[in-house]
Coordinates of C-alpha atoms and ligand atoms in Angstrom, one line a residue:
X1 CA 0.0 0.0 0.0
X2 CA 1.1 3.4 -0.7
X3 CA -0.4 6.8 0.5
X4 CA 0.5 9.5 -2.6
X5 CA -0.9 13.0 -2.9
X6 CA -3.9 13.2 -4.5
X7 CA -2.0 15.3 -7.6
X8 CA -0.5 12.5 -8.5
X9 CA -3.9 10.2 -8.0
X10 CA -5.0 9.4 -11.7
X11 CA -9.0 8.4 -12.8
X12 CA -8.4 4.0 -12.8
X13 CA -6.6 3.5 -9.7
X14 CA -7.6 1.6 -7.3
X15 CA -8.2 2.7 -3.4
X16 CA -6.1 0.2 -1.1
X17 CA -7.9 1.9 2.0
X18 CA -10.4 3.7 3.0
X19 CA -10.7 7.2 2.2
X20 CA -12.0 9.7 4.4
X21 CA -12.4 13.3 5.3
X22 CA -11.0 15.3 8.1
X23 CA -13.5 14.3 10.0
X24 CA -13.4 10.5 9.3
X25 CA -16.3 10.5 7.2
X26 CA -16.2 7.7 4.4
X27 CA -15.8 9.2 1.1
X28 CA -14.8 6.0 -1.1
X29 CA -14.2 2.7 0.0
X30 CA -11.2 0.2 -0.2
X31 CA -11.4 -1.7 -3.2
X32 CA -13.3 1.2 -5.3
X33 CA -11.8 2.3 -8.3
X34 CA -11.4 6.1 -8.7
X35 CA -12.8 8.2 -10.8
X36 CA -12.9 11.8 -12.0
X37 CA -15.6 12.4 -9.8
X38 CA -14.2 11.1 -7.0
X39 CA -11.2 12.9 -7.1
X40 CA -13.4 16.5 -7.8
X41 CA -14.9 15.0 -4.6
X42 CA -11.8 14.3 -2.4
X43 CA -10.4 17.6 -3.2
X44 CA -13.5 19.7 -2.5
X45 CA -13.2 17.7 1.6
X46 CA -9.5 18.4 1.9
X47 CA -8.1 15.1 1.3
X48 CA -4.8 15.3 0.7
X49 CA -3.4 12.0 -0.1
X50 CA -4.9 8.6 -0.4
X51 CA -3.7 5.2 -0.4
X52 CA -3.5 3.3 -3.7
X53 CA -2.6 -0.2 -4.9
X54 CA 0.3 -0.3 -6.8
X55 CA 1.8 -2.2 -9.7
X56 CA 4.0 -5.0 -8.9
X57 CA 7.3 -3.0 -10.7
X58 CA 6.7 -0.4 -8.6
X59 CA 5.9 -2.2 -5.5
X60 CA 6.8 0.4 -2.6
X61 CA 9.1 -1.2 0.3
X62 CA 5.9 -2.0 2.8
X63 CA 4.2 -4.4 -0.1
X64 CA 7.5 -6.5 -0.8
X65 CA 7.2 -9.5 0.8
X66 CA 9.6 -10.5 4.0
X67 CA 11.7 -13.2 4.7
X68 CA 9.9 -15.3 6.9
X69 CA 13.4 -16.3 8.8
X70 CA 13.8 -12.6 9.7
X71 CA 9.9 -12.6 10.5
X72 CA 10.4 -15.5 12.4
X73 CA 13.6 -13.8 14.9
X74 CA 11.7 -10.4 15.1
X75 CA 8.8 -12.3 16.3
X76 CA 10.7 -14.0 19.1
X77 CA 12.7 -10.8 19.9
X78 CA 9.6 -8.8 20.1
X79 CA 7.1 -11.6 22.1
X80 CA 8.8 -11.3 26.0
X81 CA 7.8 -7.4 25.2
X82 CA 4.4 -8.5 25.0
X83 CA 4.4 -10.4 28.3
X84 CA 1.7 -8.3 30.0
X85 CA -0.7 -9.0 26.8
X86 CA -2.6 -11.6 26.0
X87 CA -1.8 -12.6 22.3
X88 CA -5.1 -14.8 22.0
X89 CA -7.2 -11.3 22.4
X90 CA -7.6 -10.3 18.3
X91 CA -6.4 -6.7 18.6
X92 CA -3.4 -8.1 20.5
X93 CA -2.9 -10.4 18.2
X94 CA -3.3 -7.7 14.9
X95 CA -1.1 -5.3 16.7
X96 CA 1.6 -7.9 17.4
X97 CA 1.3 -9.2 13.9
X98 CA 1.8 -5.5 12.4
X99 CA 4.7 -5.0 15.2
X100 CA 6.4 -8.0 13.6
X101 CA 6.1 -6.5 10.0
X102 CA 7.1 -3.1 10.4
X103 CA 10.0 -3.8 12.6
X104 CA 10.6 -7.0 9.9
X105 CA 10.5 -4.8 7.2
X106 CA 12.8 -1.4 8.5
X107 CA 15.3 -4.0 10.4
X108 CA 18.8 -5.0 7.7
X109 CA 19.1 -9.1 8.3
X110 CA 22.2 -8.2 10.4
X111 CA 20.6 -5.9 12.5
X112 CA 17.2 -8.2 13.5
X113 CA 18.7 -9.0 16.5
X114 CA 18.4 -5.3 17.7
X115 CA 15.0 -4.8 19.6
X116 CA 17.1 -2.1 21.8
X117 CA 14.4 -0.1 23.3
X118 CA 13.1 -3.5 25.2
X119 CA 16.9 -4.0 26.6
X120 CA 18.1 -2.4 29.4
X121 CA 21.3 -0.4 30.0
X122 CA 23.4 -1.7 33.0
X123 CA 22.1 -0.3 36.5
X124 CA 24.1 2.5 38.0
X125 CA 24.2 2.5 41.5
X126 CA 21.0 4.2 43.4
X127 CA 22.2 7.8 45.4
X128 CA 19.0 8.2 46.8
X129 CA 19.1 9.5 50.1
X130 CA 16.2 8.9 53.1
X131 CA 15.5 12.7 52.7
X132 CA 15.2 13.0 49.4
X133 CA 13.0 9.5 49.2
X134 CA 10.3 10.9 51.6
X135 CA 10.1 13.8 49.3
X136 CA 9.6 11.8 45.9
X137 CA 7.3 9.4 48.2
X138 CA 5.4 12.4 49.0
X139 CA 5.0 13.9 45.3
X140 CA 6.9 17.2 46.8
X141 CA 7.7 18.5 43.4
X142 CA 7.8 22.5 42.6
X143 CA 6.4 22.5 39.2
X144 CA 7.3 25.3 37.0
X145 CA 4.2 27.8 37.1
X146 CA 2.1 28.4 34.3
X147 CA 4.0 29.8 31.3
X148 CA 2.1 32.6 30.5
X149 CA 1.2 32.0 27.1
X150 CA -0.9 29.2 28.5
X151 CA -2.3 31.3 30.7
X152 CA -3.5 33.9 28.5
X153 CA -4.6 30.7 26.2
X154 CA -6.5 29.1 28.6
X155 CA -8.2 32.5 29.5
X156 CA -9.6 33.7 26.5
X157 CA -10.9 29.7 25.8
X158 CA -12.7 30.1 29.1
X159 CA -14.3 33.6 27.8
X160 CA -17.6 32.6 26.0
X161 CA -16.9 36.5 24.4
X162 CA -13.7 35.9 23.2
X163 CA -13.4 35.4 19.9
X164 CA -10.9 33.9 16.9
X165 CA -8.6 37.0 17.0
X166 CA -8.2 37.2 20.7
X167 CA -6.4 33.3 20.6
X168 CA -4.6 34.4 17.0
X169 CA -3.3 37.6 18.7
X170 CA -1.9 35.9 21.9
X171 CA -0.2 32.7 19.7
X172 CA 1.1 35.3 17.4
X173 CA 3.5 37.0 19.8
X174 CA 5.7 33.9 19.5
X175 CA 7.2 34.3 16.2
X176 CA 8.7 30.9 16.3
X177 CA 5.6 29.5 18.0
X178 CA 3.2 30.5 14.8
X179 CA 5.9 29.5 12.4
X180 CA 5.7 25.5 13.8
X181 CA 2.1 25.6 14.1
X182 CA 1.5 26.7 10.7
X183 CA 3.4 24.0 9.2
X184 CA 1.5 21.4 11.2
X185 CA -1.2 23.0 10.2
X186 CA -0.6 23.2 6.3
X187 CA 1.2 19.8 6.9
X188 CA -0.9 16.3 4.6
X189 CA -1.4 15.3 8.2
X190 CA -4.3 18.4 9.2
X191 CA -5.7 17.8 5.0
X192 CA -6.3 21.2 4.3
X193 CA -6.2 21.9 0.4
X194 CA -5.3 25.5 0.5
X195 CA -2.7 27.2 2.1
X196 CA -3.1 28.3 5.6
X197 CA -0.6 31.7 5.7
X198 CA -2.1 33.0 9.4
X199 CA -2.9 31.9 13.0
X200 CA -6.5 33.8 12.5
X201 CA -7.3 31.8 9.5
X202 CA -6.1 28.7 10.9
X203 CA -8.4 29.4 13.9
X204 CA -11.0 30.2 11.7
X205 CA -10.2 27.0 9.6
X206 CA -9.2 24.7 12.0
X207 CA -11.1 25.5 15.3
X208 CA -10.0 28.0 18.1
X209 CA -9.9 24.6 20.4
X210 CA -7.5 22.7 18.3
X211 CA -5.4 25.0 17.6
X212 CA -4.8 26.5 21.1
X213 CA -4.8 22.9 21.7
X214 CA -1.3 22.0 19.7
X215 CA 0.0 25.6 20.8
X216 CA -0.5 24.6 24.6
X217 CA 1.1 21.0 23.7
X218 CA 3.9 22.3 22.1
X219 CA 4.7 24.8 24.7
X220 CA 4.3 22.0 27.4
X221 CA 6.9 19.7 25.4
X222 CA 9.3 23.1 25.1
X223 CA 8.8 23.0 29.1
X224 CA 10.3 20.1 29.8
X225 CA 12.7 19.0 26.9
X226 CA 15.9 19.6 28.3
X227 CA 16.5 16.3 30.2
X228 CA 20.7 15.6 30.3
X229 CA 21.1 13.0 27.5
X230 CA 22.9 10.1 30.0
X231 CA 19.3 10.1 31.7
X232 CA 17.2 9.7 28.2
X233 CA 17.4 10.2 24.6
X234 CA 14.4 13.4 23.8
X235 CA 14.6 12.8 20.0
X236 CA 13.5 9.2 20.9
X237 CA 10.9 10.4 23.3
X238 CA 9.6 13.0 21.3
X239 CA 9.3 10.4 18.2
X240 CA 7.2 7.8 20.8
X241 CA 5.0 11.1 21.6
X242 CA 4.8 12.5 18.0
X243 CA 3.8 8.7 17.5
X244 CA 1.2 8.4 20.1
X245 CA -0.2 11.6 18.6
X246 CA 0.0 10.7 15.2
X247 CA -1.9 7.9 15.4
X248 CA -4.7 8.6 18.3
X249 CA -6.1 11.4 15.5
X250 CA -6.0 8.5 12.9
X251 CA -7.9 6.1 15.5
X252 CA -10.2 8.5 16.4
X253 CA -11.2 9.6 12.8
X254 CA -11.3 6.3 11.8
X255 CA -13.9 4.6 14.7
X256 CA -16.0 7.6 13.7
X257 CA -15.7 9.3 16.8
X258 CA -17.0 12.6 17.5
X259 CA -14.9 15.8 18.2
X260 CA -11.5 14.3 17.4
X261 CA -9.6 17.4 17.9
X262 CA -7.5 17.5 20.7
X263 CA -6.6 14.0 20.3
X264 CA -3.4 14.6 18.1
X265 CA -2.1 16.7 21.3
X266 CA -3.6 14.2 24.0
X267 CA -1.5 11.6 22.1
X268 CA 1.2 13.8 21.9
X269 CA 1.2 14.8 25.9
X270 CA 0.3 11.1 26.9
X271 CA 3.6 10.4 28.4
X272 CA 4.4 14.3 29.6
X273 CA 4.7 13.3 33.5
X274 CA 7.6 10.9 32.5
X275 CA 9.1 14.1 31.1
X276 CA 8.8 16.0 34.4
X277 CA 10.1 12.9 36.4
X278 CA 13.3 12.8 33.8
X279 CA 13.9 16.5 34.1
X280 CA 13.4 16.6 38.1
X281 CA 15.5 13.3 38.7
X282 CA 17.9 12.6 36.9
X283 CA 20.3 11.0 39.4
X284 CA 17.0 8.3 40.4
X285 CA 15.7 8.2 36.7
X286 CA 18.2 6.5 35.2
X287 CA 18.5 3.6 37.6
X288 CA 14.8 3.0 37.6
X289 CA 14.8 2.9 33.9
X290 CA 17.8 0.1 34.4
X291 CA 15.7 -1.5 36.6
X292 CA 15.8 -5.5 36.1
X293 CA 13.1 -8.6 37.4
X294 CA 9.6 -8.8 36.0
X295 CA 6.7 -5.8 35.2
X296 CA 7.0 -2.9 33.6
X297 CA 8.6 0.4 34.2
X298 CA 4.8 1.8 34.8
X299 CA 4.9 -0.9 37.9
X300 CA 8.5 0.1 38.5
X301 CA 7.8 4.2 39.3
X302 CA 5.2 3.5 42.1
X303 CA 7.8 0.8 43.6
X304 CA 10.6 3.5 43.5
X305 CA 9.2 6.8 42.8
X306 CA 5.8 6.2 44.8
X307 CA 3.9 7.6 42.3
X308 CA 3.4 7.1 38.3
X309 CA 3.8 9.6 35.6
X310 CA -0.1 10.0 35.4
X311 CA -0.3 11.5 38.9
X312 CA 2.7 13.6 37.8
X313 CA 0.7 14.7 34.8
X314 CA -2.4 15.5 36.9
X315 CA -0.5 17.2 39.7
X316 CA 0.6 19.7 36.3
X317 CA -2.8 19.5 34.4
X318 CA -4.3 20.8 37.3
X319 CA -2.0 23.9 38.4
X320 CA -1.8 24.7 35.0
X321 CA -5.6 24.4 34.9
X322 CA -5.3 22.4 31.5
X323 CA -9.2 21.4 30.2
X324 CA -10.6 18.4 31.8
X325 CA -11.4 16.6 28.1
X326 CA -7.9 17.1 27.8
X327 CA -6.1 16.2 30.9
X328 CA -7.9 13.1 31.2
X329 CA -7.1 11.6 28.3
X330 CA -3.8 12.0 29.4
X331 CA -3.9 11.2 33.1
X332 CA -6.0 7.9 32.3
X333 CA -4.0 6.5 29.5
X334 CA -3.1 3.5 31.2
X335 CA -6.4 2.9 32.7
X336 CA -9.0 4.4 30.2
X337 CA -12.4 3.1 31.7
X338 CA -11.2 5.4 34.6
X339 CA -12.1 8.4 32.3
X340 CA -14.8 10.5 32.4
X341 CA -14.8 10.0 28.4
X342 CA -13.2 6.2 28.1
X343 CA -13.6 6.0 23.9
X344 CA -11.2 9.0 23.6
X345 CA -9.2 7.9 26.8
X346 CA -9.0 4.5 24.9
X347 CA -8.2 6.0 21.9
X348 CA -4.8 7.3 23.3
X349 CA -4.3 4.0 25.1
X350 CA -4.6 2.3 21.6
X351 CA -2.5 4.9 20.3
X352 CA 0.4 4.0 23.2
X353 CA 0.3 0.6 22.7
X354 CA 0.4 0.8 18.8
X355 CA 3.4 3.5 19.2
X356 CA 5.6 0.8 21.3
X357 CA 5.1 -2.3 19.4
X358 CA 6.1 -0.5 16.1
X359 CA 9.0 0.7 17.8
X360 CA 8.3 4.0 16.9
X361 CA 10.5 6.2 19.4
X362 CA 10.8 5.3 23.0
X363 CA 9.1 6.1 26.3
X364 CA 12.0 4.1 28.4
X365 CA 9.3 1.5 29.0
X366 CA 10.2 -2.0 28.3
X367 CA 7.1 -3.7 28.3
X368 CA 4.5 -3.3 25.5
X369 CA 1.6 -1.6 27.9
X370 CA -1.4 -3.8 28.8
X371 CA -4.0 -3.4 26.2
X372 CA -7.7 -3.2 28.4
X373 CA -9.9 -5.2 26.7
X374 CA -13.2 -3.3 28.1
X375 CA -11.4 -0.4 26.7
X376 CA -11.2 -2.0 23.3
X377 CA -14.7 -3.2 23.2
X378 CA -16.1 0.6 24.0
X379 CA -14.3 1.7 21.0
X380 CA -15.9 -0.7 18.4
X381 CA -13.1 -1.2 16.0
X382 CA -12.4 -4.1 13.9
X383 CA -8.4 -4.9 14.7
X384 CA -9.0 -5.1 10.5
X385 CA -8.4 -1.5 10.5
X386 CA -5.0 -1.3 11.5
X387 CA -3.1 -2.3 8.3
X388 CA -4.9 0.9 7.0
X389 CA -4.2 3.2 10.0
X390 CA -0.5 1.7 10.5
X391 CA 0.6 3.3 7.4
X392 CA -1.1 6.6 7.2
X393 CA 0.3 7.2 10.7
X394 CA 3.8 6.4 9.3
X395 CA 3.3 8.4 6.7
X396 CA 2.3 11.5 8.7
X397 CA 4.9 10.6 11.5
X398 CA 8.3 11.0 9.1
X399 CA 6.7 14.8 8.4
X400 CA 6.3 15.8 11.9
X401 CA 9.3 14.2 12.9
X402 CA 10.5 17.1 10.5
X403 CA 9.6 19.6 11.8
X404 CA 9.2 19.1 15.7
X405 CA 12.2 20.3 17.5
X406 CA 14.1 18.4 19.7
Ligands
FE2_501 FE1 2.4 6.2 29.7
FE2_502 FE1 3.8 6.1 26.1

């Protein structure tokens, strides 16, 4: 399968998956043949690439088949990763099976051996004093207050009189700010067929939530992002997050579910109180994350942190009086029927869980995350539909990884 701009889309070719609007509304179906019509259509919703079957001659790298040998080792590799799964559910079963093919397909023969992020580093010796113990025990953290753009952000959203200009004029006094979020915005990834050249019109295209939405998120992320490199790698992390984000707005569009903004920035937030625990210990971090015996690093922060990145992230959310719809999609991304909205809670579970088996980035957690069957049932997808979403994400991912910095 391969997504190509729909310039290049000619009448006769054949859709290899779905295609959509903005919204996830179905505009053609897999399997359909395209036509004039259909591509007048597709261009008057803002679709801005589709994804076609291809002749075998020009058979892009993801259609080639794989060497079942190498499928075969990246399976075994990848399976003890999944040893807080069960592989018998279907979705676990879908997402392992499109683990093994991406990793299958990007991995040289020599290199199959290499599922680094599920290996640990060597664990340095533990500093942590009684003192300083009771304090993580006890959550004693001084957060950073409110940068004020967020302030003035979350402000005007709360003023029912405020109005597209007000959130245009506050993003705009950030010169570099404006600049990244109109390439997201004009980005395949947002599908908008004309050029978006201000932060008014982008409000005014886009939505004054979603867009104070990724300017909040992006600002957050800037907060944060200098952790010392021997404690974690921040392009990695970023990738998992840009991941996460990438393919919670494709879940959600896809399962037809309602209001999907905010979801690319939930996704890309998911893991931000793992950020704050990176940058406010890095002498207990790094041993935690070398931490050896069974569960999962999620486990591992309550045994030596005595709390988990999710209470980190709400302790935040809530002094920076983030939305609710947004902070608890973040705070309950490991337990999503906890959420006061579990389908968009799920969504960025999904999204987590996807992110690590590809091996897309890395979060420093070395167990694929539990996938909560409830949680799957509430968001009525086949597991079908990730052999479509899979590569769409991908596709959007390689852009943003572009243009994020690091
Ligand atoms: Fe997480
Ligand atoms: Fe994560």
């Amino acid at each position: 399968m391969a997504f190509i701009p729909i310039s290049q889309v000619k009448p006769g070719m054949i859709l290899s998956a779905d295609a959509a609007d903005v919204n996830g509304r179905l505009l053609l179906a897999k399997g359909q043949t395209i036509d004039a019509n259909h591509l007048m259509v597709f261009k008057m919703w803002g679709v801005s690439d589709v994804a076609v079957e291809q002749a075998d001659t020009d058979m892009p790298d993801a259609d080639k088949p794989l060497d079942p040998a190498i499928m075969r080792r990246v399976a075994e590799q990848l399976r003890p990763a999944f040893a807080n799964n069960d592989l018998s559910h279907p979705a676990v079963a879908e997402i392992f099976r499109q683990a093994v093919l991406h990793r299958a397909r990007l991995a040289p023969p020599a290199r199959v051996g290499a599922v680094t992020e599920f290996s640990r580093p060597p664990s340095p010796p533990s500093s942590d004093g009684a003192a300083r113990r009771r304090n993580l025990q006890s959550r004693d953290i001084q957060l950073p207050e409110i940068p004020s753009m967020i302030f003035k952000i979350n402000d005007i959203i709360a003023d029912p009189f405020s109005s597209a200009d007000d959130i245009a004029q506050v993003i705009s006094n950030s010169p570099g700010l404006s600049a990244l979020l109109l390439r997201i915005v004009n980005s395949a990834f947002y599908g908008f067929p004309s050029r978006i050249d201000s932060i008014t019109r982008a409000v005014t295209i886009i939505g004054s939530r979603e867009v104070s939405a990724l300017a909040v998120g992006v600002i957050t992320m800037e907060v944060f992002k200098d952790i010392p490199k021997n404690v974690f790698d921040m392009r990695a992390f970023i990738h998992h997050s840009l991941a996460c984000g990438v393919l919670a707005r494709i879940l959600a569009a896809s399962g037809n579910i309602r209001n999907t903004e905010q979801m690319f920035v939930s996704g890309l937030l998911h893991d931000i109180g793992r950020m704050v625990i990176f940058h406010y210990f890095p002498d207990q971090a790094p041993a935690m994350l070398a931490m050896t015996g069974t569960g999962s690093l999620y486990e591992q922060e309550k045994q030596v942190l005595g709390f988990r990145h999710t209470e980190i992230a709400a302790d935040l959310f809530e002094k920076w009086k983030f939305p609710v719809t947004l902070s608890q999609n973040i705070v309950f991304h490991h337990r999503p029927m906890a959420a006061q909205d579990p389908v968009k809670a799920a969504v960025v579970h999904l999204a987590d869980i996807l992110a690590h088996g590809l091996g897309e980035g890395k979060s420093g957690e070395w167990r694929i995350p539990t996938l909560d069957a409830t949680a799957w049932e509430k968001l009525r997808l086949s597991p079908h539909i990730l052999s479509g979403v899979i590569p769409q994400a991908l596709h959007h991912l390689g852009f943003l990884m572009t243009v994020f910095p690091a």
